[in-house]
Structure formats: structure tokens, C-alpha cells
CSV table of C-alpha atoms in Angstrom, one decimal:
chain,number,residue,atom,x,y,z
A,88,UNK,CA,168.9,-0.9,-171.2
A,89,UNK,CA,170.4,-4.3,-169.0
A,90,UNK,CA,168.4,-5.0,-166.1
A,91,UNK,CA,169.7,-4.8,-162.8
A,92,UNK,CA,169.3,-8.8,-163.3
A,93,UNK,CA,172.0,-9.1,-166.3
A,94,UNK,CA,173.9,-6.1,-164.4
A,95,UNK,CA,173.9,-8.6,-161.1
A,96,UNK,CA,175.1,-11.7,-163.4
A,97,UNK,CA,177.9,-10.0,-165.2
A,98,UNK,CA,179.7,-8.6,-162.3
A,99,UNK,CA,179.2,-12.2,-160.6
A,100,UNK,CA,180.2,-13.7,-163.1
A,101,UNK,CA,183.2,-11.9,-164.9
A,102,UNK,CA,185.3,-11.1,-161.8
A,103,UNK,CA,187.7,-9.3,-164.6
A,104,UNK,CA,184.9,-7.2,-166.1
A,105,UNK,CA,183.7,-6.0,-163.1
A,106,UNK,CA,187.3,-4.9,-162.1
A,107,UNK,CA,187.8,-3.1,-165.2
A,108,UNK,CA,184.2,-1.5,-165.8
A,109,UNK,CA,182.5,-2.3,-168.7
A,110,UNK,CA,179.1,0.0,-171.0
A,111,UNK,CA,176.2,-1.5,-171.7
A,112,UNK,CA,175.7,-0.7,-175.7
A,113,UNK,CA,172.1,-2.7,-176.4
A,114,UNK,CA,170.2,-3.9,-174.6
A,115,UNK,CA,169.2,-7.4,-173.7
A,116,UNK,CA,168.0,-9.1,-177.0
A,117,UNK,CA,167.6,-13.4,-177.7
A,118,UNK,CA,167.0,-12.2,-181.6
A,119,UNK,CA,170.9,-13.3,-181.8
A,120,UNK,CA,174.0,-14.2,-179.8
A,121,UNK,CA,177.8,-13.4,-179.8
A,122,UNK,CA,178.9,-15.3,-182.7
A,123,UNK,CA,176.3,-13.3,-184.5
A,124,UNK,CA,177.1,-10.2,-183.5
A,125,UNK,CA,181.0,-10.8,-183.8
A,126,UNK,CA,180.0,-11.9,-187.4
A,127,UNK,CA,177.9,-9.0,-188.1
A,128,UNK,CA,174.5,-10.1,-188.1
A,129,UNK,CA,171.9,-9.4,-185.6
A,130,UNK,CA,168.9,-11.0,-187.1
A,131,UNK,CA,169.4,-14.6,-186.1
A,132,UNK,CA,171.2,-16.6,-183.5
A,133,UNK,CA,174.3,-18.5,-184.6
A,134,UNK,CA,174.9,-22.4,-183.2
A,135,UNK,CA,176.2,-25.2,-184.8
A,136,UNK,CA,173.1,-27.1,-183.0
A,137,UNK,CA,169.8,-28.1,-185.5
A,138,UNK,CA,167.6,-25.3,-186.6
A,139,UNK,CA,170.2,-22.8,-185.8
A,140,UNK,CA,171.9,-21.0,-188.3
A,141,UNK,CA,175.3,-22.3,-189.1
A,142,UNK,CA,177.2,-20.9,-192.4
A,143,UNK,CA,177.5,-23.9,-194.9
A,144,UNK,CA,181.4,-23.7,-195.2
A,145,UNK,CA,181.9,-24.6,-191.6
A,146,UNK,CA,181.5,-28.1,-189.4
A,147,UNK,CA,178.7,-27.9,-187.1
A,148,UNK,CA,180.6,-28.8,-184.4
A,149,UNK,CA,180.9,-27.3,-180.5
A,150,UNK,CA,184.3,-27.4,-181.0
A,151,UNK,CA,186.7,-24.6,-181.0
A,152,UNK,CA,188.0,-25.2,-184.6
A,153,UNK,CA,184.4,-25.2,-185.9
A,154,UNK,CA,183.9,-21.4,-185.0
A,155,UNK,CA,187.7,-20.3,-186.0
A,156,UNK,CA,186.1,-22.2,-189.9
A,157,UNK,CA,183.1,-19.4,-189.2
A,158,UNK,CA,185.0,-16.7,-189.5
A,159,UNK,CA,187.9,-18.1,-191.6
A,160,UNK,CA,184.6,-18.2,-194.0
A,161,UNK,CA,183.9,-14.4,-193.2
A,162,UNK,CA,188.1,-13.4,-194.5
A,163,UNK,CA,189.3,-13.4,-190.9
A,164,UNK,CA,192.8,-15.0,-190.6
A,165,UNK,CA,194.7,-16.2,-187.1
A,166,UNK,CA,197.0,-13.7,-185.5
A,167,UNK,CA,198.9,-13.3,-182.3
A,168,UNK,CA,196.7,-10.9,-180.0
A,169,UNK,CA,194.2,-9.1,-179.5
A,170,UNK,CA,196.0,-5.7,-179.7
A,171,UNK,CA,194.5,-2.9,-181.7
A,172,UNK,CA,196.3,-2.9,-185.1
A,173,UNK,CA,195.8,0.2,-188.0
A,174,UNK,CA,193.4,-1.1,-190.9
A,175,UNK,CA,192.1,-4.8,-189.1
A,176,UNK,CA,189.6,-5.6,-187.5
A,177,UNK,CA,189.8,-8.5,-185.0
A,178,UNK,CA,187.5,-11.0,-183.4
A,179,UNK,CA,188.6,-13.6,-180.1
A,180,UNK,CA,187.4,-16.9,-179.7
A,181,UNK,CA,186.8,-18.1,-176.6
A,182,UNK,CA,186.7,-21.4,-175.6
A,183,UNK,CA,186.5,-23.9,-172.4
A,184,UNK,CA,187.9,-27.6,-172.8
A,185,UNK,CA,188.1,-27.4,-176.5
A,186,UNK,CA,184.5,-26.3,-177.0
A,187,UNK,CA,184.0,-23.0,-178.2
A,188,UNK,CA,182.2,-20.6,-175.5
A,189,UNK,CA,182.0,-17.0,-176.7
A,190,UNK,CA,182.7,-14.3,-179.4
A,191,UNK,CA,183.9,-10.9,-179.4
A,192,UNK,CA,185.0,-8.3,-181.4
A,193,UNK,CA,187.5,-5.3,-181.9
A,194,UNK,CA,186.0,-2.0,-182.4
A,195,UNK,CA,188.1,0.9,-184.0
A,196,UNK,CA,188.4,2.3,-180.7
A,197,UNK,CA,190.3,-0.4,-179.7
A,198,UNK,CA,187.8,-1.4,-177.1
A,199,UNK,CA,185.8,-4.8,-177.2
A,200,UNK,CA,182.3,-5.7,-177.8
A,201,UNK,CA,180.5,-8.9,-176.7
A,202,UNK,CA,177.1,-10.0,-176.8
A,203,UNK,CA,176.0,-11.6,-173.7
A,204,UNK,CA,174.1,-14.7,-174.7
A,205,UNK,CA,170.2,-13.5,-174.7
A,206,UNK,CA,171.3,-10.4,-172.6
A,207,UNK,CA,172.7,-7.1,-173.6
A,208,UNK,CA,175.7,-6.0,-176.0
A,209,UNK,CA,178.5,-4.5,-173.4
A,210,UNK,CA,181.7,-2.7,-174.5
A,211,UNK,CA,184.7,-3.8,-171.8
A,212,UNK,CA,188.4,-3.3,-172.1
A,213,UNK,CA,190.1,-6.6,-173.9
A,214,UNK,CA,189.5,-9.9,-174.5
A,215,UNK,CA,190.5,-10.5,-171.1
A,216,UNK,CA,188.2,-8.6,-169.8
A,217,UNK,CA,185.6,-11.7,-169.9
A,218,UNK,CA,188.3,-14.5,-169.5
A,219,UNK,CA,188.4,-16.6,-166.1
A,220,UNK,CA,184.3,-16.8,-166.5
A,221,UNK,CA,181.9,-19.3,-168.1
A,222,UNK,CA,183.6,-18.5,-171.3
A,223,UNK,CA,186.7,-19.5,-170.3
A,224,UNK,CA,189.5,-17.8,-172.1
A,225,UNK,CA,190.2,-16.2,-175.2
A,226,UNK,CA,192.3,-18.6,-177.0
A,227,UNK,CA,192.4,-17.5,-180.7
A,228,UNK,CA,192.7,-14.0,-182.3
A,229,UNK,CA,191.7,-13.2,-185.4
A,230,UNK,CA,191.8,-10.5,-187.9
A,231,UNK,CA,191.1,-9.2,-191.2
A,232,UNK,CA,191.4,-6.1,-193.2
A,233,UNK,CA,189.4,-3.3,-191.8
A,234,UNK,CA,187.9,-2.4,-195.9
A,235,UNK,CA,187.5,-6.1,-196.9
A,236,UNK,CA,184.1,-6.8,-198.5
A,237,UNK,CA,183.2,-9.5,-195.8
A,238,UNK,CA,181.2,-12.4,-196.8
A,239,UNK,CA,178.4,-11.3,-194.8
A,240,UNK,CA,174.7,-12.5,-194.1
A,241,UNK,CA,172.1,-10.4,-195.4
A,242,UNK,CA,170.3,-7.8,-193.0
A,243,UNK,CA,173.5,-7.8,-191.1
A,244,UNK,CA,174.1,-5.1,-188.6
A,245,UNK,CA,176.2,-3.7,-186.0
């Protein structure tokens, strides 16, 4: 699974994570990133930068507003918090100075997934879980209905 490198990196670097505990689902993987995952798709990385893959419907843009379009695009609307809520799913934004950081999203469970950049899928606690790090915080919550036909990419996976 992670190596003791990406291991050594998250607990540095997410002081909340390594407080709380966190799994390691996948391992390490630069196929695709968090926005990708959060979005369904693990066959290709996700950046509004050129020759990444950006969905047509949103600006390609670093800044936060440009991801919240992503998965506006994907049915997700803006709620309150990230608290686990019969029949949606939800996804948190995360974003530092306006710019848009991170990705994560709400499994049944409850718990939180996040891919970490080219490292490994980990399951941790809340959104908060990763806030306070080089993500900076979660800022917006989203959700959408847990059976919604999702606009998804093809050869999507989670």
C-alpha cells in the first residue's frame, strides 16, 4: 500500500489527521488526483491547467468557484456541512487564499475519502480531518442525491 514515505508526509503534514488516525484505501497512484476521485473518475487527472482534463461547463480557473462549477456540473448543490445526511452524498472543497487546494468526499459510512495528490487514497474522519495543512480548509460543502444519475466521465470508478 502507501510507503512509509507518503505515511511520513501525511502525519507531518496533516497535524489533524495524524491525531485522529486515518486507513490507507489505495495505494499511491499519479493516474488521477482528488478532484478526480471526488468526481468519480480514476482514469485521468483533473486541473484546470493545459492538457489536463477540465469538464467543458466549468472555467478553467485555480480559483475556488471554478471547482464548486465542477461539481455543480456533476448535480452537486452547496449545503451547510459536511455532516452525514440519509440519501446524499457530499463532496468538500478545500481551498487556501481563494484558490482551490483539495477534494474530498462522503462515503455512506459517513467517513471521508481523499486522494492525496500522486499518493494514496486514505479514509480519515471529517473534512477537518485534513484542514490546517497545505490544503488549507474546507470551505464549501456540497451534496447531491445519493441515486442521482450523475453526469459522470466514462470509465469512472470508485
Amino acid at each position: 500500500m502507501a510507503t512509509p514515505r507518503w505515511m511520513t508526509w501525511l502525519n507531518i503534514s496533516f497535524p489533524n489527521l495524524r491525531n485522529e488516525g486515518f486507513t490507507v484505501i489505495d495505494p499511491p497512484s499519479d493516474r488521477y488526483n482528488c478532484i478526480a476521485y471526488a468526481a468519480g473518475d480514476t482514469s485521468q487527472w483533473w486541473d484546470h491547467t493545459p492538457r489536463r482534463y477540465w469538464p467543458s461547463w466549468a472555467m478553467r480557473s485555480a480559483q475556488i468557484e471554478s471547482l464548486q462549477e465542477v461539481f455543480a456540473g456533476l448535480g452537486f448543490g452547496e449545503c451547510h456541512d459536511g455532516s452525514l445526511e440519509a440519501g446524499y452524498e457530499k463532496v468538500a472543497l478545500y481551498e487556501d487564499d481563494g484558490e482551490y487546494q483539495h477534494a474530498s468526499i462522503q462515503m455512506p459510512n459517513g467517513a471521508w475519502r481523499s486522494k492525496m495528490g500522486p499518493g494514496p487514497v486514505i479514509e480519515h474522519r471529517s473534512p477537518g480531518s485534513l484542514s490546517g495543512g497545505p490544503y488549507g480548509n474546507a470551505t464549501i460543502h456540497m451534496r447531491r442525491a445519493a441515486n442521482a444519475t450523475p453526469n459522470r466521465i466514462s470509465g469512472a470508478t470508485r
